[in-house]
């Protein structure tokens, strides 16, 4: 019998943490973060890592477990998260996976159709060398030429993921988007009840993103980025340096932009990222989609949304 888990996905600033906590409170769960940047220490503000107050006493896992200069792959995440699932289940609790990194969630939910063993260091090194010589946009153009679907979902600045997609194609002759489709046909590893947050009025989501960035600035985001920058943790070859909310401030440290200009770029990058996340999550055909703004002027509370989710779990026999 497959292990039961609950997943809470959605775009940035949609209220995933609050919903996951409320669900965990109602069903006796513990939360496992599924955010590729919340795993890093010293990046709490910019990654919107949950505070003790936001956790409401619910244990959270896979947050602040690595240093920003440590390589941490999707495979690393899957291995560690699966261990958390086993430990939580052994305590008689329900694992609640919460986050917006679709690649990590897919890897956790299903056995990948593309084996990690098929990677070749030679191909990867050549792709990175091409990016260094010709630029990230030129590398992204190569991906768009062979796999436009993946190119649409991956920002050109995310060189690591662009390289990964091209590496799959050049190693196997099959595009990453096709491998992703094949992986969806693989038997799921878990009995997962999936929820996705979205907004009927997209502008309301964008307004939430803008407010969140303002709150981050008030909470000391610039100082957090400065600490990482001074410690040498935002070098181009570090994965953490690709995080939205950090790379946008690099022009400030080189004297090319004011802090608020950088903050505006964070807002823009976050809105674009939210759009890509929703494109990714629309593949989850069996998920329960919840809309906080269906209530009208006042957004539905996380508690009421959690009640909807738990009710659906009971109706479908999940609980």
C-alpha positions as a Python dict, from the first residue, in 0.01 Angstrom:
ca = {
    (1, 'X'): (0, 0, 0),
    (2, 'X'): (147, 333, -105),
    (3, 'X'): (225, 597, 158),
    (4, 'X'): (-32, 876, 172),
    (5, 'X'): (99, 1231, 136),
    (6, 'X'): (-59, 1570, 79),
    (7, 'X'): (96, 1827, -154),
    (8, 'X'): (37, 2203, -155),
    (9, 'X'): (168, 2374, -467),
    (10, 'X'): (114, 2709, -637),
    (11, 'X'): (288, 3027, -746),
    (12, 'X'): (501, 3245, -524),
    (13, 'X'): (311, 3457, -267),
    (14, 'X'): (-12, 3259, -314),
    (15, 'X'): (-32, 3148, 51),
    (16, 'X'): (107, 2793, 30),
    (17, 'X'): (276, 2793, 372),
    (18, 'X'): (-34, 2910, 556),
    (19, 'X'): (-251, 2654, 378),
    (20, 'X'): (-7, 2368, 440),
    (21, 'X'): (11, 2454, 810),
    (22, 'X'): (-367, 2464, 843),
    (23, 'X'): (-402, 2130, 665),
    (24, 'X'): (-133, 1980, 888),
    (25, 'X'): (-315, 2106, 1197),
    (26, 'X'): (-639, 1946, 1081),
    (27, 'X'): (-504, 1604, 979),
    (28, 'X'): (-206, 1557, 1211),
    (29, 'X'): (68, 1636, 963),
    (30, 'X'): (420, 1771, 937),
    (31, 'X'): (538, 1997, 656),
    (32, 'X'): (822, 1923, 413),
    (33, 'X'): (937, 2223, 211),
    (34, 'X'): (956, 2177, -165),
    (35, 'X'): (1144, 2496, -243),
    (36, 'X'): (1482, 2478, -415),
    (37, 'X'): (1608, 2790, -234),
    (38, 'X'): (1460, 2750, 114),
    (39, 'X'): (1707, 2466, 164),
    (40, 'X'): (1987, 2724, 203),
    (41, 'X'): (2087, 2883, 531),
    (42, 'X'): (2100, 3259, 566),
    (43, 'X'): (1833, 3317, 302),
    (44, 'X'): (1519, 3324, 513),
    (45, 'X'): (1384, 3665, 415),
    (46, 'X'): (1434, 3647, 39),
    (47, 'X'): (1301, 3290, 7),
    (48, 'X'): (1003, 3360, 239),
    (49, 'X'): (1106, 3068, 458),
    (50, 'X'): (842, 3010, 728),
    (51, 'X'): (898, 3182, 1061),
    (52, 'X'): (831, 3013, 1394),
    (53, 'X'): (509, 3213, 1421),
    (54, 'X'): (394, 3101, 1076),
    (55, 'X'): (469, 2736, 1158),
    (56, 'X'): (210, 2740, 1441),
    (57, 'X'): (396, 2461, 1617),
    (58, 'X'): (394, 2232, 1311),
    (59, 'X'): (738, 2076, 1245),
    (60, 'X'): (890, 2187, 914),
    (61, 'X'): (1156, 1991, 728),
    (62, 'X'): (1399, 2062, 441),
    (63, 'X'): (1446, 2428, 540),
    (64, 'X'): (1795, 2577, 596),
    (65, 'X'): (1977, 2244, 562),
    (66, 'X'): (2266, 2349, 333),
    (67, 'X'): (2510, 2637, 293),
    (68, 'X'): (2461, 2862, -12),
    (69, 'X'): (2794, 2753, -159),
    (70, 'X'): (2700, 2384, -148),
    (71, 'X'): (2577, 2214, -466),
    (72, 'X'): (2234, 2065, -401),
    (73, 'X'): (2062, 1889, -691),
    (74, 'X'): (1708, 1775, -755),
    (75, 'X'): (1828, 1420, -686),
    (76, 'X'): (1971, 1534, -352),
    (77, 'X'): (1639, 1692, -263),
    (78, 'X'): (1442, 1381, -355),
    (79, 'X'): (1664, 1154, -146),
    (80, 'X'): (1644, 1378, 162),
    (81, 'X'): (1271, 1446, 127),
    (82, 'X'): (1192, 1077, 89),
    (83, 'X'): (1379, 1013, 414),
    (84, 'X'): (1165, 1281, 582),
    (85, 'X'): (848, 1118, 449),
    (86, 'X'): (950, 782, 598),
    (87, 'X'): (1035, 939, 933),
    (88, 'X'): (709, 1137, 951),
    (89, 'X'): (503, 831, 856),
    (90, 'X'): (682, 624, 1119),
    (91, 'X'): (557, 873, 1379),
    (92, 'X'): (202, 818, 1260),
    (93, 'X'): (184, 1163, 1105),
    (94, 'X'): (92, 1272, 751),
    (95, 'X'): (364, 1426, 531),
    (96, 'X'): (247, 1758, 379),
    (97, 'X'): (472, 1865, 92),
    (98, 'X'): (463, 2242, 44),
    (99, 'X'): (637, 2450, -220),
    (100, 'X'): (652, 2594, -565),
    (101, 'X'): (950, 2415, -722),
    (102, 'X'): (768, 2197, -974),
    (103, 'X'): (1079, 2006, -1084),
    (104, 'X'): (1145, 1893, -727),
    (105, 'X'): (783, 1799, -669),
    (106, 'X'): (765, 1594, -989),
    (107, 'X'): (1086, 1415, -896),
    (108, 'X'): (950, 1335, -552),
    (109, 'X'): (614, 1211, -675),
    (110, 'X'): (729, 990, -959),
    (111, 'X'): (1026, 782, -1065),
    (112, 'X'): (1203, 986, -1332),
    (113, 'X'): (1204, 840, -1682),
    (114, 'X'): (1552, 984, -1732),
    (115, 'X'): (1821, 817, -1526),
    (116, 'X'): (2082, 1034, -1358),
    (117, 'X'): (2341, 778, -1466),
    (118, 'X'): (2293, 885, -1828),
    (119, 'X'): (2453, 1223, -1764),
    (120, 'X'): (2794, 1285, -1912),
    (121, 'X'): (3040, 1526, -1760),
    (122, 'X'): (3183, 1601, -2105),
    (123, 'X'): (2853, 1723, -2250),
    (124, 'X'): (2775, 1930, -1941),
    (125, 'X'): (3119, 2090, -1935),
    (126, 'X'): (3091, 2180, -2304),
    (127, 'X'): (2751, 2344, -2250),
    (128, 'X'): (2876, 2548, -1956),
    (129, 'X'): (3179, 2655, -2161),
    (130, 'X'): (2946, 2764, -2442),
    (131, 'X'): (2743, 2974, -2197),
    (132, 'X'): (3053, 3139, -2055),
    (133, 'X'): (3181, 3227, -2401),
    (134, 'X'): (2855, 3325, -2573),
    (135, 'X'): (2623, 3420, -2288),
    (136, 'X'): (2319, 3270, -2116),
    (137, 'X'): (2077, 3395, -2382),
    (138, 'X'): (2269, 3223, -2659),
    (139, 'X'): (2260, 2896, -2466),
    (140, 'X'): (1888, 2941, -2409),
    (141, 'X'): (1841, 2997, -2784),
    (142, 'X'): (1999, 2658, -2846),
    (143, 'X'): (1743, 2501, -2616),
    (144, 'X'): (1455, 2689, -2780),
    (145, 'X'): (1564, 2552, -3117),
    (146, 'X'): (1535, 2187, -3009),
    (147, 'X'): (1291, 2197, -2717),
    (148, 'X'): (1073, 2511, -2725),
    (149, 'X'): (842, 2375, -2453),
    (150, 'X'): (1125, 2347, -2201),
    (151, 'X'): (1269, 2682, -2313),
    (152, 'X'): (935, 2847, -2236),
    (153, 'X'): (938, 2704, -1883),
    (154, 'X'): (1303, 2782, -1800),
    (155, 'X'): (1437, 3136, -1768),
    (156, 'X'): (1755, 3200, -1964),
    (157, 'X'): (1935, 3315, -1649),
    (158, 'X'): (1888, 2971, -1494),
    (159, 'X'): (2191, 2834, -1677),
    (160, 'X'): (2203, 2520, -1466),
    (161, 'X'): (1854, 2409, -1572),
    (162, 'X'): (1908, 2515, -1935),
    (163, 'X'): (2225, 2305, -1940),
    (164, 'X'): (2036, 2014, -1785),
    (165, 'X'): (1765, 2027, -2052),
    (166, 'X'): (2019, 2043, -2335),
    (167, 'X'): (2224, 1770, -2171),
    (168, 'X'): (1924, 1537, -2176),
    (169, 'X'): (1864, 1606, -2544),
    (170, 'X'): (2227, 1578, -2650),
    (171, 'X'): (2278, 1261, -2446),
    (172, 'X'): (1962, 1075, -2544),
    (173, 'X'): (1823, 1247, -2854),
    (174, 'X'): (1496, 1297, -2666),
    (175, 'X'): (1387, 1639, -2538),
    (176, 'X'): (1343, 1711, -2171),
    (177, 'X'): (976, 1796, -2227),
    (178, 'X'): (926, 1449, -2376),
    (179, 'X'): (1104, 1285, -2081),
    (180, 'X'): (874, 1481, -1851),
    (181, 'X'): (567, 1347, -2034),
    (182, 'X'): (701, 994, -2009),
    (183, 'X'): (766, 1034, -1637),
    (184, 'X'): (403, 1135, -1583),
    (185, 'X'): (302, 796, -1722),
    (186, 'X'): (513, 615, -1462),
    (187, 'X'): (331, 468, -1162),
    (188, 'X'): (331, 725, -880),
    (189, 'X'): (546, 648, -578),
    (190, 'X'): (290, 782, -331),
    (191, 'X'): (-84, 805, -282),
    (192, 'X'): (-83, 1183, -311),
    (193, 'X'): (-371, 1422, -255),
    (194, 'X'): (-263, 1725, -455),
    (195, 'X'): (-377, 2083, -404),
    (196, 'X'): (-279, 2387, -610),
    (197, 'X'): (-343, 2751, -521),
    (198, 'X'): (-429, 3004, -790),
    (199, 'X'): (-614, 3334, -831),
    (200, 'X'): (-909, 3396, -1062),
    (201, 'X'): (-792, 3757, -1086),
    (202, 'X'): (-423, 3737, -1172),
    (203, 'X'): (-371, 4101, -1074),
    (204, 'X'): (-455, 4014, -713),
    (205, 'X'): (-171, 3763, -712),
    (206, 'X'): (65, 4020, -861),
    (207, 'X'): (-42, 4271, -595),
    (208, 'X'): (40, 4014, -327),
    (209, 'X'): (382, 3963, -482),
    (210, 'X'): (449, 4337, -482),
    (211, 'X'): (342, 4369, -117),
    (212, 'X'): (554, 4073, -17),
    (213, 'X'): (866, 4228, -168),
    (214, 'X'): (793, 4553, 19),
    (215, 'X'): (759, 4358, 344),
    (216, 'X'): (1084, 4176, 269),
    (217, 'X'): (1261, 4508, 223),
    (218, 'X'): (1118, 4631, 555),
    (219, 'X'): (1233, 4307, 721),
    (220, 'X'): (1595, 4360, 611),
    (221, 'X'): (1628, 4185, 275),
    (222, 'X'): (1904, 4419, 159),
    (223, 'X'): (2109, 4343, 471),
    (224, 'X'): (2054, 3969, 420),
    (225, 'X'): (2177, 3994, 60),
    (226, 'X'): (2472, 4209, 170),
    (227, 'X'): (2577, 3948, 427),
    (228, 'X'): (2573, 3674, 164),
    (229, 'X'): (2752, 3895, -89),
    (230, 'X'): (3028, 3989, 154),
    (231, 'X'): (3072, 3622, 248),
    (232, 'X'): (3125, 3531, -120),
    (233, 'X'): (2805, 3326, -134),
    (234, 'X'): (2659, 3493, -444),
    (235, 'X'): (2918, 3391, -700),
    (236, 'X'): (2786, 3306, -1046),
    (237, 'X'): (2867, 2936, -1016),
    (238, 'X'): (2668, 2892, -694),
    (239, 'X'): (2309, 2772, -731),
    (240, 'X'): (2193, 3001, -450),
    (241, 'X'): (2308, 3301, -653),
    (242, 'X'): (2029, 3228, -902),
    (243, 'X'): (1757, 3281, -642),
    (244, 'X'): (1502, 3553, -714),
    (245, 'X'): (1542, 3821, -451),
    (246, 'X'): (1921, 3797, -447),
    (247, 'X'): (2063, 3818, -799),
    (248, 'X'): (1858, 4131, -865),
    (249, 'X'): (2057, 4320, -601),
    (250, 'X'): (2398, 4254, -754),
    (251, 'X'): (2380, 4580, -958),
    (252, 'X'): (2344, 4768, -628),
    (253, 'X'): (2673, 4631, -499),
    (254, 'X'): (2847, 4730, -822),
    (255, 'X'): (2706, 5082, -794),
    (256, 'X'): (2480, 5048, -1098),
    (257, 'X'): (2137, 5066, -930),
    (258, 'X'): (1960, 5194, -621),
    (259, 'X'): (1804, 4950, -372),
    (260, 'X'): (1446, 5031, -474),
    (261, 'X'): (1532, 4978, -841),
    (262, 'X'): (1660, 4635, -749),
    (263, 'X'): (1346, 4569, -543),
    (264, 'X'): (1133, 4659, -847),
    (265, 'X'): (1329, 4404, -1048),
    (266, 'X'): (1256, 4144, -778),
    (267, 'X'): (886, 4222, -817),
    (268, 'X'): (907, 4182, -1195),
    (269, 'X'): (1110, 3861, -1174),
    (270, 'X'): (868, 3718, -917),
    (271, 'X'): (563, 3791, -1134),
    (272, 'X'): (729, 3623, -1431),
    (273, 'X'): (823, 3327, -1214),
    (274, 'X'): (465, 3294, -1088),
    (275, 'X'): (345, 3270, -1448),
    (276, 'X'): (595, 2992, -1523),
    (277, 'X'): (497, 2807, -1205),
    (278, 'X'): (129, 2809, -1299),
    (279, 'X'): (214, 2680, -1646),
    (280, 'X'): (397, 2391, -1482),
    (281, 'X'): (124, 2308, -1230),
    (282, 'X'): (-155, 2304, -1488),
    (283, 'X'): (-28, 1959, -1584),
    (284, 'X'): (-163, 1832, -1251),
    (285, 'X'): (-502, 1733, -1390),
    (286, 'X'): (-617, 1548, -1077),
    (287, 'X'): (-527, 1824, -830),
    (288, 'X'): (-779, 2018, -623),
    (289, 'X'): (-745, 2381, -734),
    (290, 'X'): (-825, 2636, -466),
    (291, 'X'): (-885, 3006, -532),
    (292, 'X'): (-847, 3243, -235),
    (293, 'X'): (-1011, 3526, -429),
    (294, 'X'): (-1334, 3340, -509),
    (295, 'X'): (-1479, 3489, -191),
    (296, 'X'): (-1488, 3830, -360),
    (297, 'X'): (-1336, 4140, -208),
    (298, 'X'): (-1203, 3959, 99),
    (299, 'X'): (-968, 3669, 35),
    (300, 'X'): (-1063, 3333, 181),
    (301, 'X'): (-858, 3248, 489),
    (302, 'X'): (-605, 2967, 491),
    (303, 'X'): (-821, 2791, 750),
    (304, 'X'): (-1131, 2795, 527),
    (305, 'X'): (-928, 2677, 226),
    (306, 'X'): (-783, 2398, 439),
    (307, 'X'): (-1137, 2300, 542),
    (308, 'X'): (-1227, 2271, 173),
    (309, 'X'): (-922, 2053, 111),
    (310, 'X'): (-989, 1824, 406),
    (311, 'X'): (-1353, 1791, 305),
    (312, 'X'): (-1243, 1685, -43),
    (313, 'X'): (-997, 1436, 109),
    (314, 'X'): (-1285, 1274, 299),
    (315, 'X'): (-1518, 1275, -1),
    (316, 'X'): (-1261, 1097, -218),
    (317, 'X'): (-1174, 844, 51),
    (318, 'X'): (-821, 975, 98),
    (319, 'X'): (-893, 1021, 471),
}
